[in-house]
Short mmCIF file of C-alpha atoms in Angstrom, two decimals:
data_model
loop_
_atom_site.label_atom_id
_atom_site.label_comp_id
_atom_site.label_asym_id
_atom_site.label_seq_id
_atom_site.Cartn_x
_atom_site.Cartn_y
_atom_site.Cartn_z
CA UNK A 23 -4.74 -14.69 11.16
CA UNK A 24 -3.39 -12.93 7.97
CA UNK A 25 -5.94 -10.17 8.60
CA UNK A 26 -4.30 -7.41 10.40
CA UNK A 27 -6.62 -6.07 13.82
CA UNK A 28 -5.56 -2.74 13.12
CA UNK A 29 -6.90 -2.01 17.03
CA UNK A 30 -4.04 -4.37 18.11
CA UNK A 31 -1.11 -2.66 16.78
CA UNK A 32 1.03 -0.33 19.01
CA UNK A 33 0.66 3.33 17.54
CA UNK A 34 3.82 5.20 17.56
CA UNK A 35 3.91 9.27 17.96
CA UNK A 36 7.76 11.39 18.29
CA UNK A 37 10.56 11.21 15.60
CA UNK A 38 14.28 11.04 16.08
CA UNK A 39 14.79 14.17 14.32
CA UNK A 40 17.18 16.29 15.81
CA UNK A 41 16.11 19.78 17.50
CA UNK A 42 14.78 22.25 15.47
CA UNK A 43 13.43 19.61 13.15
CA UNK A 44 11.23 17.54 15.40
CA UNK A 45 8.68 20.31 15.61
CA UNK A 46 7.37 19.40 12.22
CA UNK A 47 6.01 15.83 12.76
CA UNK A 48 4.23 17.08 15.87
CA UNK A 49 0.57 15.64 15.24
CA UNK A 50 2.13 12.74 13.08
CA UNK A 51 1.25 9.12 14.36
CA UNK A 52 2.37 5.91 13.14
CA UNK A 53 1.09 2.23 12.84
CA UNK A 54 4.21 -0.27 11.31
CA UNK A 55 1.06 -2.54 9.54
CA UNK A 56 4.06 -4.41 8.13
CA UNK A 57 5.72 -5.50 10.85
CA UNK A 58 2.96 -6.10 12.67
CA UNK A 59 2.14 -8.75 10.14
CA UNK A 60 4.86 -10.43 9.90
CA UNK A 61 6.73 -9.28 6.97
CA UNK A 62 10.57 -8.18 6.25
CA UNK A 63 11.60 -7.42 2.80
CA UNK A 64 9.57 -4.13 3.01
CA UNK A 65 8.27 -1.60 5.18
CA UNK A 66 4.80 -0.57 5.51
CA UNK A 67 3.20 2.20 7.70
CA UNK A 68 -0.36 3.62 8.25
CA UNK A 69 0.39 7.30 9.58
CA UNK A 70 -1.91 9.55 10.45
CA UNK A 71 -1.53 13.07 10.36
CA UNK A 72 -3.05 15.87 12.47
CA UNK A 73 -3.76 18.90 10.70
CA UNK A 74 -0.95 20.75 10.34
CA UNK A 75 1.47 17.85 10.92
CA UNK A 76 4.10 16.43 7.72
CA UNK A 77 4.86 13.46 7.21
CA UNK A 78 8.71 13.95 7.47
CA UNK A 79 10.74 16.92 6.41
CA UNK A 80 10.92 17.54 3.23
CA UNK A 81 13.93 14.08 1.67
CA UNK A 82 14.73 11.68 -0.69
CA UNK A 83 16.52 8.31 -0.46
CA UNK A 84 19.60 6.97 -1.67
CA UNK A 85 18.95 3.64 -2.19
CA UNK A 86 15.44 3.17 -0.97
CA UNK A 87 12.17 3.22 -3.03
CA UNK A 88 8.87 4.68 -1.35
CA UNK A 89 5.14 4.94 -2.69
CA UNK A 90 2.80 6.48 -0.80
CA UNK A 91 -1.42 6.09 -0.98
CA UNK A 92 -3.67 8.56 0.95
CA UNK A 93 -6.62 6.04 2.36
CA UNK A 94 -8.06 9.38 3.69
CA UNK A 95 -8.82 12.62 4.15
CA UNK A 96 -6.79 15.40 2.17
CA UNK A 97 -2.93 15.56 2.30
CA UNK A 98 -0.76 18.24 -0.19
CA UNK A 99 2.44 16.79 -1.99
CA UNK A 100 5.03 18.86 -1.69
CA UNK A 101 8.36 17.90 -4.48
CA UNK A 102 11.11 19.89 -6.14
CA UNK A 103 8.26 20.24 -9.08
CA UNK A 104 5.68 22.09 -6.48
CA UNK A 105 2.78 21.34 -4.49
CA UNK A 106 -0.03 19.30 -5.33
CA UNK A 107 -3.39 18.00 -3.84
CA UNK A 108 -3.88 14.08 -3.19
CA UNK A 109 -6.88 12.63 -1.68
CA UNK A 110 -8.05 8.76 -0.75
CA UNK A 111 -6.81 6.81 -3.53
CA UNK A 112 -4.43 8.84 -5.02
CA UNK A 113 -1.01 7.69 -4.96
CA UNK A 114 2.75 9.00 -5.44
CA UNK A 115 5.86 7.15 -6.18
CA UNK A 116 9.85 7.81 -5.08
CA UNK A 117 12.78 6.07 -7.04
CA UNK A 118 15.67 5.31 -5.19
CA UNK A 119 18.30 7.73 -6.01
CA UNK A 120 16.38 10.53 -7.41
CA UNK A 121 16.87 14.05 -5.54
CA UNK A 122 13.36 15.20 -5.63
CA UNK A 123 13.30 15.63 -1.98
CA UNK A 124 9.33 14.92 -1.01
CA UNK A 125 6.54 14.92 2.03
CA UNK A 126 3.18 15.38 2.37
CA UNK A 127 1.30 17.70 4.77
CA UNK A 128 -1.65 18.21 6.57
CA UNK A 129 -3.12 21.68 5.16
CA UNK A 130 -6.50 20.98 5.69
CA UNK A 131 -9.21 20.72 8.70
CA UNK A 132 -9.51 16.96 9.37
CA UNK A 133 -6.84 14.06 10.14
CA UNK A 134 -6.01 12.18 6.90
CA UNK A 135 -4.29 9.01 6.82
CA UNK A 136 -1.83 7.25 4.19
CA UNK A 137 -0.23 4.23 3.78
CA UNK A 138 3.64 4.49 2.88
CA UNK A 139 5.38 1.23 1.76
CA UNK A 140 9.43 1.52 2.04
CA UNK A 141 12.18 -1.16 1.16
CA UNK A 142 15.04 -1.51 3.97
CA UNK A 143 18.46 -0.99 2.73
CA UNK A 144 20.85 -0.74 5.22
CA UNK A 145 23.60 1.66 3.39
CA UNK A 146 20.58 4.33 2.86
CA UNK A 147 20.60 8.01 3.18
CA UNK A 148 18.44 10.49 3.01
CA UNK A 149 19.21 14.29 1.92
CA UNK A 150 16.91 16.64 3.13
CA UNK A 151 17.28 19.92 0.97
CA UNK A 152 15.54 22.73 2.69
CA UNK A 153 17.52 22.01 6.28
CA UNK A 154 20.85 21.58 7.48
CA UNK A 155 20.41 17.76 7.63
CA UNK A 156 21.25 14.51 6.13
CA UNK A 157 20.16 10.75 7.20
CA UNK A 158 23.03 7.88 7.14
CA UNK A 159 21.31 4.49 7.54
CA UNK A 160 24.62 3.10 8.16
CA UNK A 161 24.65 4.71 11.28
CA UNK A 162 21.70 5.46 12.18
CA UNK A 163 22.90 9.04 12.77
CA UNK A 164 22.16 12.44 12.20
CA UNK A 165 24.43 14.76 10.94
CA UNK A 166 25.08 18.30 9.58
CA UNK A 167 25.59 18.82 5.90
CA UNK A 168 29.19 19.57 6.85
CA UNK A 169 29.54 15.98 8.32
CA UNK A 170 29.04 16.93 12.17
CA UNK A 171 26.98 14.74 14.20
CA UNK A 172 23.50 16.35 15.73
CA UNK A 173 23.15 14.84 19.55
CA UNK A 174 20.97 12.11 19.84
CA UNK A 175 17.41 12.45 21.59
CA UNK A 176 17.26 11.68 24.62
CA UNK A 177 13.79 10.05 25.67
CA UNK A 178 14.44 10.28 29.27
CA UNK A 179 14.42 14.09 28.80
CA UNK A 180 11.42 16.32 29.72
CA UNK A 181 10.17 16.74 26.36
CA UNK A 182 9.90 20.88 25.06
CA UNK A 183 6.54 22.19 25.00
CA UNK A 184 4.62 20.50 21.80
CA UNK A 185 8.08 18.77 20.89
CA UNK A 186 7.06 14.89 20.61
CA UNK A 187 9.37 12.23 21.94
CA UNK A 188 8.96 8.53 21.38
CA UNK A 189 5.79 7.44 22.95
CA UNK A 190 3.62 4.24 22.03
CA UNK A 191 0.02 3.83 23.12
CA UNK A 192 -2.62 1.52 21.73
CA UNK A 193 -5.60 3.92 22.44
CA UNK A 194 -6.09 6.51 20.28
CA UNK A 195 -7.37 5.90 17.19
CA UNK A 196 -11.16 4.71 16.22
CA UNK A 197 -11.40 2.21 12.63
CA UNK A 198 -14.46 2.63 10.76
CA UNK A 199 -15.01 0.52 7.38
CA UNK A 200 -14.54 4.72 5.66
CA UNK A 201 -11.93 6.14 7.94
CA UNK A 202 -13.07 9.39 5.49
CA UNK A 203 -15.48 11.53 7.60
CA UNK A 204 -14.57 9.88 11.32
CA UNK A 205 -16.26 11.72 13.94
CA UNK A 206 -17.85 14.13 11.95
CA UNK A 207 -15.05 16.29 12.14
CA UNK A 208 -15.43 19.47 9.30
CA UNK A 209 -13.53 18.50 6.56
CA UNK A 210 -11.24 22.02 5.26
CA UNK A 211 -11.45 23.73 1.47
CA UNK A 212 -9.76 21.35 -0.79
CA UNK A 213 -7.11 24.05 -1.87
CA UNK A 214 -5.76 26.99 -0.17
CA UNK A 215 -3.62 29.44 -1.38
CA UNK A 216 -0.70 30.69 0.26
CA UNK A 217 -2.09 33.17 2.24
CA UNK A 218 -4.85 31.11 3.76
CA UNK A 219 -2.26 28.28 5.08
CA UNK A 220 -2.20 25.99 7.69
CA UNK A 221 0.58 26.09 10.64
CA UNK A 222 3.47 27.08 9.79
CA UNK A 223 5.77 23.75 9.29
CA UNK A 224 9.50 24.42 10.30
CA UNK A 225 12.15 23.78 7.86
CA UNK A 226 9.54 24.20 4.94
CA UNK A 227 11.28 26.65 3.54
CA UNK A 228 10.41 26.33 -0.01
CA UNK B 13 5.93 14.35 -11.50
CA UNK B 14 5.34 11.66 -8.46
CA UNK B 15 2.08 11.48 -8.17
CA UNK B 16 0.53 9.03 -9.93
CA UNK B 17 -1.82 10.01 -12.91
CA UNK B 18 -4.03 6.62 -12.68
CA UNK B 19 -6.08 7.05 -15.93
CA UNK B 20 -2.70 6.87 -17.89
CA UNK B 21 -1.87 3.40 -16.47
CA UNK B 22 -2.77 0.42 -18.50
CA UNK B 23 -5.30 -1.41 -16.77
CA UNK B 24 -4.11 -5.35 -17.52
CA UNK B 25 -6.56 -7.55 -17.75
CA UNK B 26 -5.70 -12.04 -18.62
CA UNK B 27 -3.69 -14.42 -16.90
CA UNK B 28 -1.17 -16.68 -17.63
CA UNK B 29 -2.40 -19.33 -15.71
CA UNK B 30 -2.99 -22.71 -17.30
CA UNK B 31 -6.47 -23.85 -17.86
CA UNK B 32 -8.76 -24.89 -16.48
CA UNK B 33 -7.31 -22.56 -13.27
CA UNK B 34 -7.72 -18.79 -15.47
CA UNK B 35 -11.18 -18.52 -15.20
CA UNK B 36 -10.81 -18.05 -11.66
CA UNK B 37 -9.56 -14.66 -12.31
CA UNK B 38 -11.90 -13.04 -15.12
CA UNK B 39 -13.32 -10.11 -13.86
CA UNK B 40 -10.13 -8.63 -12.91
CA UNK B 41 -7.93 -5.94 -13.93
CA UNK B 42 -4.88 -4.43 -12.25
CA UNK B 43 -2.57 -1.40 -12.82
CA UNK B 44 1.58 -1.52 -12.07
CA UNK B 45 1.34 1.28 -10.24
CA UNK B 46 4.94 1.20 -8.93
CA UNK B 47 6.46 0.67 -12.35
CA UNK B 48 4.49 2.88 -13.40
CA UNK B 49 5.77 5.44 -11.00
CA UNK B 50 9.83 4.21 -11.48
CA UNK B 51 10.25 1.71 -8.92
CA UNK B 52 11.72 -1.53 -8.67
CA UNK B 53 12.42 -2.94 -5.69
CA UNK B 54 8.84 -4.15 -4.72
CA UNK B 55 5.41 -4.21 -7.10
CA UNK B 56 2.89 -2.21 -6.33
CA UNK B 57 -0.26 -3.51 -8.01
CA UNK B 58 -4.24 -1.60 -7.63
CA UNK B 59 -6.32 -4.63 -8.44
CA UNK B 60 -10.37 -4.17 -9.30
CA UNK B 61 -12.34 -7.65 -9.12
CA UNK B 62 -15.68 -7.34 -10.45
CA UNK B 63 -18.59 -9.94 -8.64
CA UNK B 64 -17.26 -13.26 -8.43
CA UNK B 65 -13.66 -12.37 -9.94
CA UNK B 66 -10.72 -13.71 -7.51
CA UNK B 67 -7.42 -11.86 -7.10
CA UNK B 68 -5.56 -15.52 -7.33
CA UNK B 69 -5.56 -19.09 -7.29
CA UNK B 70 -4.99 -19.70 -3.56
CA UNK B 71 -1.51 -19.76 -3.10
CA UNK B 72 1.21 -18.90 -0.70
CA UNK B 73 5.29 -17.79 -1.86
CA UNK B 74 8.16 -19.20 -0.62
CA UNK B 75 10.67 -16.19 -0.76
CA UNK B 76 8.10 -13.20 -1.57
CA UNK B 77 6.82 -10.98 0.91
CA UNK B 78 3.15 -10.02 -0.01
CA UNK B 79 0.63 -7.49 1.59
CA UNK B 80 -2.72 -5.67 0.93
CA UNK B 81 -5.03 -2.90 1.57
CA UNK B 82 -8.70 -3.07 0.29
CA UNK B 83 -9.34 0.16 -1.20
CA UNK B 84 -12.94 0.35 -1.94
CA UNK B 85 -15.69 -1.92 -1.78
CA UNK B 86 -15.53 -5.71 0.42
CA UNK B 87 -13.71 -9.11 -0.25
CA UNK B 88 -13.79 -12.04 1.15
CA UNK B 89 -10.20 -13.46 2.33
CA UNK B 90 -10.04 -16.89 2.26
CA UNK B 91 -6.79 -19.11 3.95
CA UNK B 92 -6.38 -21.92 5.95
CA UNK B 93 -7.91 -20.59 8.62
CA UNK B 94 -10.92 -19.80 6.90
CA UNK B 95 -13.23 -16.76 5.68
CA UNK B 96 -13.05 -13.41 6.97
CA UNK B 97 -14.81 -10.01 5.08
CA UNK B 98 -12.40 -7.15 4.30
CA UNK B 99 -13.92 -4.07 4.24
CA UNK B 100 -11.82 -0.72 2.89
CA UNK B 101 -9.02 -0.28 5.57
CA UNK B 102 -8.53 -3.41 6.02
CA UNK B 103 -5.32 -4.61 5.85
CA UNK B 104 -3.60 -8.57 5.55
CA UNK B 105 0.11 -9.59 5.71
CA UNK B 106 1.23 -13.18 4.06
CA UNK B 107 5.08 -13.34 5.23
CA UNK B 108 7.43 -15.21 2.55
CA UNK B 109 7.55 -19.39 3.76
CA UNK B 110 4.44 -19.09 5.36
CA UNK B 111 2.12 -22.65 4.19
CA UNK B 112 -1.00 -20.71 4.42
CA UNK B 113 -2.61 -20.49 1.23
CA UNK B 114 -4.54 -16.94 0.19
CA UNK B 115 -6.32 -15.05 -1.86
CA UNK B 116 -9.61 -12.47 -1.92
CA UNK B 117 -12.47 -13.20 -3.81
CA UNK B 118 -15.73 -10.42 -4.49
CA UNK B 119 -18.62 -11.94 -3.05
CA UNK B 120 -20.63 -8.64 -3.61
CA UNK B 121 -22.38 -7.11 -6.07
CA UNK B 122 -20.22 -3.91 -6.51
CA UNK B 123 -16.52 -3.91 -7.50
CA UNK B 124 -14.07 -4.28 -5.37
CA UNK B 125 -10.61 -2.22 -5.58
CA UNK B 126 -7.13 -3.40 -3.39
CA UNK B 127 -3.81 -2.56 -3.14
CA UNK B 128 -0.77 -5.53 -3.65
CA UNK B 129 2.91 -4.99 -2.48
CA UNK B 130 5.33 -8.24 -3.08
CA UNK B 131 8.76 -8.26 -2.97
CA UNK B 132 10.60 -9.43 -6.38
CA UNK B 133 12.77 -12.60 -5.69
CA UNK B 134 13.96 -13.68 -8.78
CA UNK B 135 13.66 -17.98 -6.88
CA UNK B 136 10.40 -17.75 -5.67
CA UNK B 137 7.81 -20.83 -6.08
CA UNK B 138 4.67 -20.46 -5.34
CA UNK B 139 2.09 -23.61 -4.28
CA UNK B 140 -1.50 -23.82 -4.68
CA UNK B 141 -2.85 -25.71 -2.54
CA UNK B 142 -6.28 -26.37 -3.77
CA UNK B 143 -5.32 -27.56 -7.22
CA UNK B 144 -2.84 -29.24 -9.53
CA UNK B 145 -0.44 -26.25 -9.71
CA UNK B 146 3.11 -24.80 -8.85
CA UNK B 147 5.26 -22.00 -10.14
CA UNK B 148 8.54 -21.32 -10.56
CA UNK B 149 9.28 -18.03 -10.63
CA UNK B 150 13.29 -18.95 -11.79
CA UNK B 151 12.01 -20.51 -14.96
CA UNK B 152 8.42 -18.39 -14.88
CA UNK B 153 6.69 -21.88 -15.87
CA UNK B 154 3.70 -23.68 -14.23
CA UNK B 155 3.89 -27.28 -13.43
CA UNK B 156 1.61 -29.95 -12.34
CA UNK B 157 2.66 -30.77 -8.56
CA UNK B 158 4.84 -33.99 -9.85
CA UNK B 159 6.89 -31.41 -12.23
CA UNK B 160 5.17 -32.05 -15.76
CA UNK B 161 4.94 -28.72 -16.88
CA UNK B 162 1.45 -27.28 -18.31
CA UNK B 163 1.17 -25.66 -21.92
CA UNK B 164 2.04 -21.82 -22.20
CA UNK B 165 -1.08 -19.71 -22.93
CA UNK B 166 -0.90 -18.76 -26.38
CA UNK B 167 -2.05 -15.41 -26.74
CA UNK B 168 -2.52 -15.85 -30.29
CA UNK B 169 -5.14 -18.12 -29.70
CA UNK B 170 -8.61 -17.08 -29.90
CA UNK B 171 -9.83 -17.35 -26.59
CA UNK B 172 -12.67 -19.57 -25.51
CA UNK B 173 -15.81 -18.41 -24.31
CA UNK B 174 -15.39 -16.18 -20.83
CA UNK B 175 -11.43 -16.88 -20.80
CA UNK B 176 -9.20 -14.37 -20.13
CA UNK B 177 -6.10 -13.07 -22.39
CA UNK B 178 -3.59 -10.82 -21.69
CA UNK B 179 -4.35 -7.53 -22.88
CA UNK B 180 -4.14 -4.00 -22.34
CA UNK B 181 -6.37 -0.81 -22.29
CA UNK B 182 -6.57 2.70 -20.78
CA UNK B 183 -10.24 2.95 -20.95
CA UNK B 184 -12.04 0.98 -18.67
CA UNK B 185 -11.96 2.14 -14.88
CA UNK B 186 -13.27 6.09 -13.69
CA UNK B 187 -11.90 7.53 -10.73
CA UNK B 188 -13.15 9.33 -8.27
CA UNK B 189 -11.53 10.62 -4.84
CA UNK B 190 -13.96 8.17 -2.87
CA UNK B 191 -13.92 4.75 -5.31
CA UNK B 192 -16.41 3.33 -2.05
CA UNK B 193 -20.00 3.86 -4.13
CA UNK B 194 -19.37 4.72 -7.67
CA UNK B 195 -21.49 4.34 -9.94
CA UNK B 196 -24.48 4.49 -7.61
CA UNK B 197 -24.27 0.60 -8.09
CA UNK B 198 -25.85 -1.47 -5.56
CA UNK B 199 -23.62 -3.30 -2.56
CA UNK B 200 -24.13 -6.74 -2.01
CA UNK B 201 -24.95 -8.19 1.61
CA UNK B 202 -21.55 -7.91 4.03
CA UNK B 203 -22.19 -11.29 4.39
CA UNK B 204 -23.28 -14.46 2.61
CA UNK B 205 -24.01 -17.68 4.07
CA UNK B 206 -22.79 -21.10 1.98
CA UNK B 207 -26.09 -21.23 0.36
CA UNK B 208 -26.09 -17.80 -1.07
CA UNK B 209 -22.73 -17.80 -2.84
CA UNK B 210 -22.21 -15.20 -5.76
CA UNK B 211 -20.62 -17.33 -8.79
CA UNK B 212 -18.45 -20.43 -7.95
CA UNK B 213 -14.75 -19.90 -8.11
CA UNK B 214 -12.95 -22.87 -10.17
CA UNK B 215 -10.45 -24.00 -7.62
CA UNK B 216 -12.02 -23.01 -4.61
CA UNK B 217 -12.68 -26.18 -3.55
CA UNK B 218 -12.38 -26.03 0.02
#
């Protein structure tokens, strides 16, 4: 069936980040909608984030284009132009090539969940300004600005305390036909200033 | 900025389908929101249907990837294997090549919104397997299905009564950060039996 049975699809928690960069996707879970359907050319993801969980660190892409809609809850954009609020509906776009390194975090009280559609160029990169780190698709890698390679993760390892490792589970998450107040769960203020914030999110420097 | 300021996106409303196949598709409107937002390398369309608008023809691509997310409000997915509702959340995948013929049609009495990714693929056809139609997306022409190409839509003409021409506004559509019950307007049944179809859909023959 075309229709995607969202229940059906493995969700996918951890990153391949390198230590001390993991930390920030910890409460970040993914569902690859795309693949799961059948398709190729492009990339598409549901992710979920806990609050106080980003998306990614803080990047931009070489070669690849990205757009981003929140389905639910309240997520903040965070850009080289500042933060801003998004909520369901609201949508964000990233040209290819353009170094306005982006994510989006959880600042509020509730999970909120977006949908992030990606092509798949294999000769990407990604630059991510406020760390010591840069992405080569190439090679799948990891490296230092200065070139050096980060060691890989190693899944077999006993994972740090709250550090995620690759995990995949098909349990966790409930569908409703508005994913928007699931479980009753208190939604937080719609803005907070910068003394009232969320965890703190490593590597978000800015 | 990347985030997407919606209200200063034209909303599109018309087809360039040959008649008698565009009056399938009055009621709806749609918004580039990825070229809107600088990218290229897939479309990114928020489509509304009003009652008894469809998002299509039924049709399926031979190169293009295509996917979608209802937003707000419920459609009614119709392919070859039949009728299924789509509430908001709910997600389908058409891979490129795949015979299965598609499209979403508002059964309700409230407007509907979805998200559309496709890839761009400059030789794409696409087949319609209820009617008299192809397209060529090398030449960007409609044919009959033995080649004899149809009439371009002339949007000079004055249109006839109820059908649709291209054109473009900024008015129309409000936003809110839950599009599920604007307006107060009432929802139709989740469900309809054969007998208590909302308007007929030219085309939909099967």
């Amino acid at each position: 069936m075309s229709r995607l049975d969202l229940s059906s699809i493995p969700v996918r928690t951890g990153t391949d980040y390198p230590d001390p960069f993991a930390e920030a996707v910890n409460g970040r879970s993914r569902q690859a909608l795309g693949d799961a359907g059948g398709i190729t050319q492009f990339g598409v993801n549901l992710t979920e984030l806990q609050p106080g969980a980003a998306s990614s660190q803080r990047h931009w892409h070489t070669h690849e284009d990205e757009f981003v809609m929140v389905v639910s809850g309240e997520l903040t954009l965070i850009t080289d132009e500042g933060e801003t609020l998004m909520r369901a509906g609201d949508c964000a776009a990233f040209p290819a090539g353009r170094p306005n390194g982006h994510h989006l975090v959880n600042r509020g009280w509730g999970t909120a969940l977006f949908l992030a559609v990606g092509s798949r160029i294999k000769e990407d990169k990604a630059t991510y300004p406020d760390i010591d780190l840069l992405f080569d698709g190439s090679t799948g890698s990891y490296t230092h600005r200065d070139g050096t390679p980060y060691p890989k993760r190693d899944p077999s390892a006993a994972p740090a305390a709250n550090l995620p490792i690759e995990e995949e589970t098909l349990e966790p998450r409930v569908y409703r036909a508005d994913h928007g107040e699931q479980d009753g769960a208190e939604r937080g203020p719609t803005e907070r200033g910068p003394t009232e914030r969320g965890p703190v999110i490593p590597g978000e420097a800015r």
